[in-house]
mmCIF file of C-alpha atoms in Angstrom:
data_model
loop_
_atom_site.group_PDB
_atom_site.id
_atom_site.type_symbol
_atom_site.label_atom_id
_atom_site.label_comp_id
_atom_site.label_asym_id
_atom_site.label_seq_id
_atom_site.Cartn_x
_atom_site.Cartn_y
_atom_site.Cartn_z
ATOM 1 C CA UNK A 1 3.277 -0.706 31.366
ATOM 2 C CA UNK A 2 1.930 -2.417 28.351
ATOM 3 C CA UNK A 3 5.400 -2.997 26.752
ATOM 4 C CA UNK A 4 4.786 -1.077 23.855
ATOM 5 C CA UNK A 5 6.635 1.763 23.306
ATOM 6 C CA UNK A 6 5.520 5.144 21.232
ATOM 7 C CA UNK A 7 7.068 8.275 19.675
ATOM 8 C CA UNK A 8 6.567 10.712 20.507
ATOM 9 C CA UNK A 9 3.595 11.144 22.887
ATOM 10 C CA UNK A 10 2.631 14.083 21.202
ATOM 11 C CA UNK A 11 2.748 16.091 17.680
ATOM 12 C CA UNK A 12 1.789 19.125 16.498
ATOM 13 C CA UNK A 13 2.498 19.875 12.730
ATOM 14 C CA UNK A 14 1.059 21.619 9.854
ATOM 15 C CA UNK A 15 -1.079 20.986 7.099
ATOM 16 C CA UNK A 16 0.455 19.519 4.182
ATOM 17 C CA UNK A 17 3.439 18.284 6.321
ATOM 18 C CA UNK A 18 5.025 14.672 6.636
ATOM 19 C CA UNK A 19 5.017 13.237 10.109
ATOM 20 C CA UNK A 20 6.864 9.534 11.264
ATOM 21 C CA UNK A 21 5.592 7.778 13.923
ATOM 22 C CA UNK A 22 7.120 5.209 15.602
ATOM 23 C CA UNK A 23 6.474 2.243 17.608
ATOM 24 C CA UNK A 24 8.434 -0.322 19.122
ATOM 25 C CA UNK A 25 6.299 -4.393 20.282
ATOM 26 C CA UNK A 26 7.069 -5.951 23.050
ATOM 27 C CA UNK A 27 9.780 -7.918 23.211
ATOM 28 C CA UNK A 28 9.335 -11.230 21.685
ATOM 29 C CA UNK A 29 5.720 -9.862 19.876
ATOM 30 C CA UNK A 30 6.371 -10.837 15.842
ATOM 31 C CA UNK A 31 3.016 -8.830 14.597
ATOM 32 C CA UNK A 32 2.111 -5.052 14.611
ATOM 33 C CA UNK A 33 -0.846 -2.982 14.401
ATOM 34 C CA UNK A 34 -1.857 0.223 14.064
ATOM 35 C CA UNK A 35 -4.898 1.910 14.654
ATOM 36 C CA UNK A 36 -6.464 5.752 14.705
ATOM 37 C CA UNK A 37 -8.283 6.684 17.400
ATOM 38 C CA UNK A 38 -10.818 9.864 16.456
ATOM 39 C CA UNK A 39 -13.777 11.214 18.242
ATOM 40 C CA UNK A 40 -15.845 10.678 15.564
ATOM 41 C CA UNK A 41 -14.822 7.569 13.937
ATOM 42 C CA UNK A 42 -13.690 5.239 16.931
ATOM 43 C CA UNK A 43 -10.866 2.859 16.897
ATOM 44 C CA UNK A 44 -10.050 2.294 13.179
ATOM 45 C CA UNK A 45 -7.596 -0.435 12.170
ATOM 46 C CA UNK A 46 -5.276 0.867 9.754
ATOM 47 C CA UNK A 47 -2.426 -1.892 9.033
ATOM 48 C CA UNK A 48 -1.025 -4.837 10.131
ATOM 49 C CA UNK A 49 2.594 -6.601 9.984
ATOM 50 C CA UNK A 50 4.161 -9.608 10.912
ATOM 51 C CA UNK A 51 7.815 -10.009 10.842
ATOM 52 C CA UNK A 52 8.446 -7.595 8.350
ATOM 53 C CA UNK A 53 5.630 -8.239 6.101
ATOM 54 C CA UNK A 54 2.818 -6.478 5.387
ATOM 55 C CA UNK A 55 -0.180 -8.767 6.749
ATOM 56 C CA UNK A 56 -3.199 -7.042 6.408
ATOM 57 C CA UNK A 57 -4.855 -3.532 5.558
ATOM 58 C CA UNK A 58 -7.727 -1.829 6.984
ATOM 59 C CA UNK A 59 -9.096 1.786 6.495
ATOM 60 C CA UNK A 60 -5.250 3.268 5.857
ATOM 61 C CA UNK A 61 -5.317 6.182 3.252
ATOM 62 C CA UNK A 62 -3.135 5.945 0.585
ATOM 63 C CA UNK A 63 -1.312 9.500 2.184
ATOM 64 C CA UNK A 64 -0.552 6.690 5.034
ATOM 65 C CA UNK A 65 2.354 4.283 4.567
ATOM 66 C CA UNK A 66 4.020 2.031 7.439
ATOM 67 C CA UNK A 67 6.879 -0.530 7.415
ATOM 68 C CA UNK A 68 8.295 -3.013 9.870
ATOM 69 C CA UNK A 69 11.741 -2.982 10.232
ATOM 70 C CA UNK A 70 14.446 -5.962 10.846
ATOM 71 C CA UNK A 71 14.584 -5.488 14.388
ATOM 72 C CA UNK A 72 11.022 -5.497 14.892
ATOM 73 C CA UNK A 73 9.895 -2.034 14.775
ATOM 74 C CA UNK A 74 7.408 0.012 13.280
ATOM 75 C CA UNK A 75 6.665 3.088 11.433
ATOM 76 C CA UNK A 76 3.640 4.583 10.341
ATOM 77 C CA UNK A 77 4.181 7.334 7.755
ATOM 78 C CA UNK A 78 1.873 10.321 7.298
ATOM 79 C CA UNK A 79 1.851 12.705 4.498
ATOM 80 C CA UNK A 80 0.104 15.543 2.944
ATOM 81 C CA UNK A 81 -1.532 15.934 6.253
ATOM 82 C CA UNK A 82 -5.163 17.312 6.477
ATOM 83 C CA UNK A 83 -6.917 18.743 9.758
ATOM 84 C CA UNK A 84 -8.726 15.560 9.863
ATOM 85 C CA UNK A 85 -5.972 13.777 10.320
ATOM 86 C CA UNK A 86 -5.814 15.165 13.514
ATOM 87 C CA UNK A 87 -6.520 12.048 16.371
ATOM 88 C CA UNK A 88 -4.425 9.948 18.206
ATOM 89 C CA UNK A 89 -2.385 6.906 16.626
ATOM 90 C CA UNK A 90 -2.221 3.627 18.826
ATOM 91 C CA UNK A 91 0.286 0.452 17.781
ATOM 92 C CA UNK A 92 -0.363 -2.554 19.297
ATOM 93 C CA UNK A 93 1.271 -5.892 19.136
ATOM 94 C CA UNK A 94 1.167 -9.521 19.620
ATOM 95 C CA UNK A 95 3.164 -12.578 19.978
ATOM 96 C CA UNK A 96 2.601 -13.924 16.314
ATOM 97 C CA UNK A 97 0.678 -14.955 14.022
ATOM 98 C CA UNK A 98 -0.324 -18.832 14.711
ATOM 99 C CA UNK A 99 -3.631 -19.147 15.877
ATOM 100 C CA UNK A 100 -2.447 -22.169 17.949
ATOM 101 C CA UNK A 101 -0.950 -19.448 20.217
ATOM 102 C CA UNK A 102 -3.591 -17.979 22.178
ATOM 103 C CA UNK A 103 -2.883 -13.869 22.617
ATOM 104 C CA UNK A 104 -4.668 -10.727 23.214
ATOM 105 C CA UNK A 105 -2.866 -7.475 21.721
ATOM 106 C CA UNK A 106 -0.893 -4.949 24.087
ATOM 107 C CA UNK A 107 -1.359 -1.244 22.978
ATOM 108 C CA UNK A 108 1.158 1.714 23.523
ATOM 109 C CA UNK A 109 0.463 4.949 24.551
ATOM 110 C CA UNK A 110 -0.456 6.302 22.063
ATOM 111 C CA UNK A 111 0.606 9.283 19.936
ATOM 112 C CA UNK A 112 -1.353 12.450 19.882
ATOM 113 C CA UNK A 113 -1.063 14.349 16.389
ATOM 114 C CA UNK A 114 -2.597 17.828 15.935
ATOM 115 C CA UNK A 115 -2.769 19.251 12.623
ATOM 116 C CA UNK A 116 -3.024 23.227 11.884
ATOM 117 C CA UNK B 1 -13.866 -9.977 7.745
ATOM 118 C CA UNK B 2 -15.250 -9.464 11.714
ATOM 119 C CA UNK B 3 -17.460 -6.421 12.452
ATOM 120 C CA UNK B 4 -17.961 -6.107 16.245
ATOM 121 C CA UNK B 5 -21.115 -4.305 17.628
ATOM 122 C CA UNK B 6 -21.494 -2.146 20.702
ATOM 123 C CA UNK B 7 -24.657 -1.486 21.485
ATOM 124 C CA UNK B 8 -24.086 0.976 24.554
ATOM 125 C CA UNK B 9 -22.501 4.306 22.812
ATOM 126 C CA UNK B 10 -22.834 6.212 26.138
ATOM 127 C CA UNK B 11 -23.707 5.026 29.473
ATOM 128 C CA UNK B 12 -24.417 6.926 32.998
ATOM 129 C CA UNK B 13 -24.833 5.340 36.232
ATOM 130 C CA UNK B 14 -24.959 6.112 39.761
ATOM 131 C CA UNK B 15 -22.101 4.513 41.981
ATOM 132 C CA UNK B 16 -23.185 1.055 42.971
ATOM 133 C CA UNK B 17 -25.384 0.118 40.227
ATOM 134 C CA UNK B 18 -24.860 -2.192 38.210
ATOM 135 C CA UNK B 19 -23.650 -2.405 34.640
ATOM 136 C CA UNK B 20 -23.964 -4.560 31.555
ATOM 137 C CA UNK B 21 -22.282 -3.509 28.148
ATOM 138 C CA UNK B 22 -23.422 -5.204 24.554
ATOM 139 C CA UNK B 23 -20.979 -6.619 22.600
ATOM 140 C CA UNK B 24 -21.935 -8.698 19.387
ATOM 141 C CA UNK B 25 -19.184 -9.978 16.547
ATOM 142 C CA UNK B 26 -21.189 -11.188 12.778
ATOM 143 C CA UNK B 27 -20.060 -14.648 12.257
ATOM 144 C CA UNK B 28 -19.204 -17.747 14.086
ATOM 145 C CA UNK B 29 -16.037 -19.640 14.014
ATOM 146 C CA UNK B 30 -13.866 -19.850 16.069
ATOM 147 C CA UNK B 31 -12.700 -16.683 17.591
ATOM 148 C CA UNK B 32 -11.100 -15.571 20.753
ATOM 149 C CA UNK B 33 -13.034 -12.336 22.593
ATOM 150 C CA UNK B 34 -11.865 -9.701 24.332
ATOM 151 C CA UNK B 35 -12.432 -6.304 26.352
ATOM 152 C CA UNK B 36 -10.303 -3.085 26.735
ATOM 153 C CA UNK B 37 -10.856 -0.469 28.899
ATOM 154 C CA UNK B 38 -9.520 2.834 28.064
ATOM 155 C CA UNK B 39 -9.079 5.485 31.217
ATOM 156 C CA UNK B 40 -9.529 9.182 30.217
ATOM 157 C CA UNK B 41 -5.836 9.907 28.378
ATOM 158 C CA UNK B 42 -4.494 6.689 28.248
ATOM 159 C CA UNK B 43 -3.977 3.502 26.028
ATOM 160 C CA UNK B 44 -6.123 0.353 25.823
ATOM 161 C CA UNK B 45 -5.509 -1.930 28.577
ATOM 162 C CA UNK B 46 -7.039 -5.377 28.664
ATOM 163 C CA UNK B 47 -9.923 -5.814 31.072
ATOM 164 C CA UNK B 48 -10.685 -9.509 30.115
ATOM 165 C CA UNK B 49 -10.380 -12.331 27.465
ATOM 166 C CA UNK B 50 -11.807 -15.495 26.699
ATOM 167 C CA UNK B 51 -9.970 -18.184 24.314
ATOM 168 C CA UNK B 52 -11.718 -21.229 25.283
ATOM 169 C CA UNK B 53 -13.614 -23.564 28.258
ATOM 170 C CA UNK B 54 -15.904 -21.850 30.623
ATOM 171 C CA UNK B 55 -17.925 -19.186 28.708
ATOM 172 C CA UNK B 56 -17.948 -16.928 31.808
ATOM 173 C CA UNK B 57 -14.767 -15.352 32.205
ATOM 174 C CA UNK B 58 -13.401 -13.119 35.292
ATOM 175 C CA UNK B 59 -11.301 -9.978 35.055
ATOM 176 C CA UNK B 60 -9.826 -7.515 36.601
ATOM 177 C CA UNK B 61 -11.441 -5.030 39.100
ATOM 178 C CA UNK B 62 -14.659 -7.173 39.338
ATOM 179 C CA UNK B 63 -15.791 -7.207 35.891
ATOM 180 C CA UNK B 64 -17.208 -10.722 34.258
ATOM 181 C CA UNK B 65 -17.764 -11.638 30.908
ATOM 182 C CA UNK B 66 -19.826 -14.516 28.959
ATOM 183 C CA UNK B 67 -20.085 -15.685 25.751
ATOM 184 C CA UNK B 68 -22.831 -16.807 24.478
ATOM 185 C CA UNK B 69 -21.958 -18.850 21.100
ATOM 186 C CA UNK B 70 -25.561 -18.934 20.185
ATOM 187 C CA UNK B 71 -26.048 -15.039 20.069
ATOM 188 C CA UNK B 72 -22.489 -14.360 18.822
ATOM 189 C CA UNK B 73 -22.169 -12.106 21.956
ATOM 190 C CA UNK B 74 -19.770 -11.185 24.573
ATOM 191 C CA UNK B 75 -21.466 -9.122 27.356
ATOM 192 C CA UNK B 76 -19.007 -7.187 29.909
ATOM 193 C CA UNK B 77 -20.736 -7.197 33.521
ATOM 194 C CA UNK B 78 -20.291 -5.498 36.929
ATOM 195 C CA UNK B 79 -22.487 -6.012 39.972
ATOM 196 C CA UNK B 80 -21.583 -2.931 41.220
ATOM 197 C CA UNK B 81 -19.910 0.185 39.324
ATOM 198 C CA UNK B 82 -17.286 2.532 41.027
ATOM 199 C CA UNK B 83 -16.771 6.498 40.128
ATOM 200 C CA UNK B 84 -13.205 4.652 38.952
ATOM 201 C CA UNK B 85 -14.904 2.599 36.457
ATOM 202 C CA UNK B 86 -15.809 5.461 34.518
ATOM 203 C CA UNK B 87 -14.152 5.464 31.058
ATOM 204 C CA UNK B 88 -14.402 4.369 27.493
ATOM 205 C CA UNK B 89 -14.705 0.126 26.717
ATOM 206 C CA UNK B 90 -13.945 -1.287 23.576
ATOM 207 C CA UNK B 91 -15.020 -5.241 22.628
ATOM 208 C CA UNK B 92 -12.763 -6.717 20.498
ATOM 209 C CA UNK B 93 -12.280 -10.215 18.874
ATOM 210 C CA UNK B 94 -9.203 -12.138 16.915
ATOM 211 C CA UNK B 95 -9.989 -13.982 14.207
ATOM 212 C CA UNK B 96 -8.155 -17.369 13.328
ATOM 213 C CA UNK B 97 -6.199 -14.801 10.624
ATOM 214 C CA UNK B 98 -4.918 -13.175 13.748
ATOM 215 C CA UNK B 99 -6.781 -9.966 13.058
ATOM 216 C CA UNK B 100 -8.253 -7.880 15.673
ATOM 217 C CA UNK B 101 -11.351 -6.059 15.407
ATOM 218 C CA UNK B 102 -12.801 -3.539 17.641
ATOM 219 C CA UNK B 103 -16.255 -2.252 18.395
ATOM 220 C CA UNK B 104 -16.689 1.224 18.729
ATOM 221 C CA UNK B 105 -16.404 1.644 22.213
ATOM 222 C CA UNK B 106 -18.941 2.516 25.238
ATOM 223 C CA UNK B 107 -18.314 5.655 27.027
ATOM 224 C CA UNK B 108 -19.107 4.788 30.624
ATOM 225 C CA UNK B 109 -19.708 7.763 33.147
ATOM 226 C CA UNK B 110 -20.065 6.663 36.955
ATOM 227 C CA UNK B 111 -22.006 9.537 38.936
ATOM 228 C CA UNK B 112 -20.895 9.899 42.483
#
């Protein structure tokens, strides 16, 4: 058990619909990530925050919107949902964001979201 | 930004060979180096990691690592593979930004 906790595990919605996913670090981790996992495009790195703030941004469509809450936890927001969105969304965190502080990132389970 | 290159896209092997995945990041620096093994249906979990001092690092369930500064790479090694072994591993390094970035992953299959 990574410490990083998911929901749901799994998602099945329809096209056009709004979906929140939701991740909780590990306790103590400061920074966030989020990634999509697809067969076709690998591990993609969608969005990154640190206490609250909005860090960095990878391949995240503007449909895609996330935020970090005060207590520490994340949501990813996905709208206007397409069939390709279909693929499975990992969060991972990490202790912080000094580089002093050497850290690998722990990954949840993952969610699994099917779009019809 | 890091762009991290996997070589391998899929591998097959016969139990008790050995095994030797590519990994390659673009630009020096300093960076810390990692790999992530993914069993069929669940999350990443962290096979090894180096952040600094000897270049060959030891992980988990008998796999080694070194990095090799010169050639930017990070090359996952196992003497001797098990039918267990078989599942999808991801290189990944953290920039001094604290960014991660992940290969594309090496789908290993271990014959029987």
């Amino acid at each position: 058990d990574s410490g990083v906790t998911q929901t749901p595990k799994h998602l099945i919605t329809a096209t056009g619909q709004r979906v929140t996913l939701r991740c909780s670090p590990r306790s103590g981790d400061l920074s966030v990530y989020w990634y999509q996992q697809s067969l076709d495009q690998g591990l993609q790195f969608l969005i990154q925050y640190y206490n609250g703030e909005e860090r960095a941004k990878g391949n995240i469509l503007e449909r895609f919107s996330a935020q970090q809450f005060p207590d520490l936890h994340s949501e990813l927001n996905l709208s206007s949902l397409e069939l390709g969105d279909s693929a499975l969304y990992f969060c991972a965190s990490s202790v912080g964001d000094n580089w002093g502080v050497n850290t690998e990132a722990f990954f949840g389970q993952g969610t699994r979201l099917t779009v019809v | 930004a890091q762009s991290v290159s996997q070589h391998n896209h899929h591998v097959i092997l016969s139990e008790a060979a050995s095994l030797e995945l590519g990994c390659n990041y673009s630009y020096g620096g300093t960076v810390n180096l990692f790999w992530y093994v993914q069993y069929p249906g669940q999350h990443l979990q962290l096979l090894l990691k180096y952040f600094s001092g000897d270049p060959l690092v030891k992980g988990i369930k008998g796999f080694e690592a070194e990095f090799i500064k010169s050639k930017f790479s990070f090359n996952l090694r196992k003497p001797s593979v098990q039918w267990s072994d078989t599942a999808e591993y991801f290189c990944a390094v953290r920039d001094t930004g604290n960014q991660f970035y992940f290969g594309t992953g090496t789908s290993l299959t271990v014959i029987p």
